[in-house]
Amino acid sequence: MENEAIIRLGIFIGLFAVLALLETLLPRRARRDRTSRRWMTNWAIVLLDTLTLRLLALALPLLAVGAAIDAQRLGWGLFNQIDLPLVVEVIATILILDFAIWAQHLITHKVPFLWRIHRVHHADRDMDVTTAIRFHPVEIALSMVLKIGLVYLLGPVAWAVVAFEILLNGTAMFNHANLRLPLWLDRALRLVLVTPDMHRVHHSVDRVEHDSNYGFALSWWDRLFRTYRPQPLQGHDDMTVGLEWQDDRPSTLGWSLALPFRRK
Ligand SMILES: [Zn+2]
Ligand SMILES: [Zn+2]
């Protein structure tokens, strides 16, 4: 696990570069805000998120992957109690963690205090690969604490947690990308994965659309729990992305960080 951080960073930067390039070649929607300002803000937020996780690691030295190693040492968690073939354990870990993230996302929309934090993500008026990294540091910290708790309950092999985190980050970057996929490819991919067109529906200002498509990696949970909405009513070009009372302030860092504490 020594090279884990470097491998993850390499995959992140590589995928980010590929998606950013594809966005310029095959854009889905015209942008409303100045990209340079949005990108600086969204990148500053991810740097603050990384710092937050480093600080959290001082209080909880074992973040998700460390928690899996610790749970194994202590014999804690379901998978450390029962003997399953490795492949079954890895698949089950990925499914359970992805379902947990789906449920967590739905809850952040339903609980007013959590929605105040999560709306920082939704305040982006344009969606692109940097929207995937635009989560308030408090949301990132809460999410990590929840994930650590779940890992102790599950007791998965550590690299299954790494694989899941890479999958989640990768799919989040992919499904926020302002990317025009051929319709046949979108249809095929979304049988399993959340595609950009599917996740864009969730970023609509329209409440009904906004209360749907909570998935990040697998598209199955929304279909299973009837929160799946295939397309926006107004179409992808004419739909409005963001929050109802939107202006261009979400492009600035200070405003975005203070948003959870504002009435608007
Ligand atoms: Zn959301
Ligand atoms: Zn999103």
Tab-separated table of N, CA and C and ligand atoms in Angstrom, residues 121 127 176 199 202-203 216, ligand 2:
chain	number	residue	atom	x	y	z
A	121	HIS	N	-21.892	22.037	-3.927
A	121	HIS	CA	-21.651	21.240	-5.143
A	121	HIS	C	-22.648	21.642	-6.242
A	127	MET	N	-21.566	22.619	-15.541
A	127	MET	CA	-21.040	21.348	-15.030
A	127	MET	C	-19.892	20.927	-15.930
A	176	HIS	N	-19.583	14.133	-14.390
A	176	HIS	CA	-19.749	15.591	-14.331
A	176	HIS	C	-19.199	16.272	-15.591
A	199	HIS	N	-26.367	12.173	-14.891
A	199	HIS	CA	-26.097	12.962	-13.678
A	199	HIS	C	-26.505	14.424	-13.852
A	202	HIS	N	-29.722	15.437	-12.361
A	202	HIS	CA	-29.675	15.689	-10.913
A	202	HIS	C	-29.251	17.131	-10.602
A	203	HIS	N	-28.546	17.780	-11.502
A	203	HIS	CA	-28.093	19.163	-11.271
A	203	HIS	C	-29.087	20.200	-11.791
A	216	PHE	N	-23.529	7.879	-8.143
A	216	PHE	CA	-22.261	8.429	-8.658
A	216	PHE	C	-21.552	7.421	-9.560
B	2	ZN	ZN	-22.986	16.201	-9.018
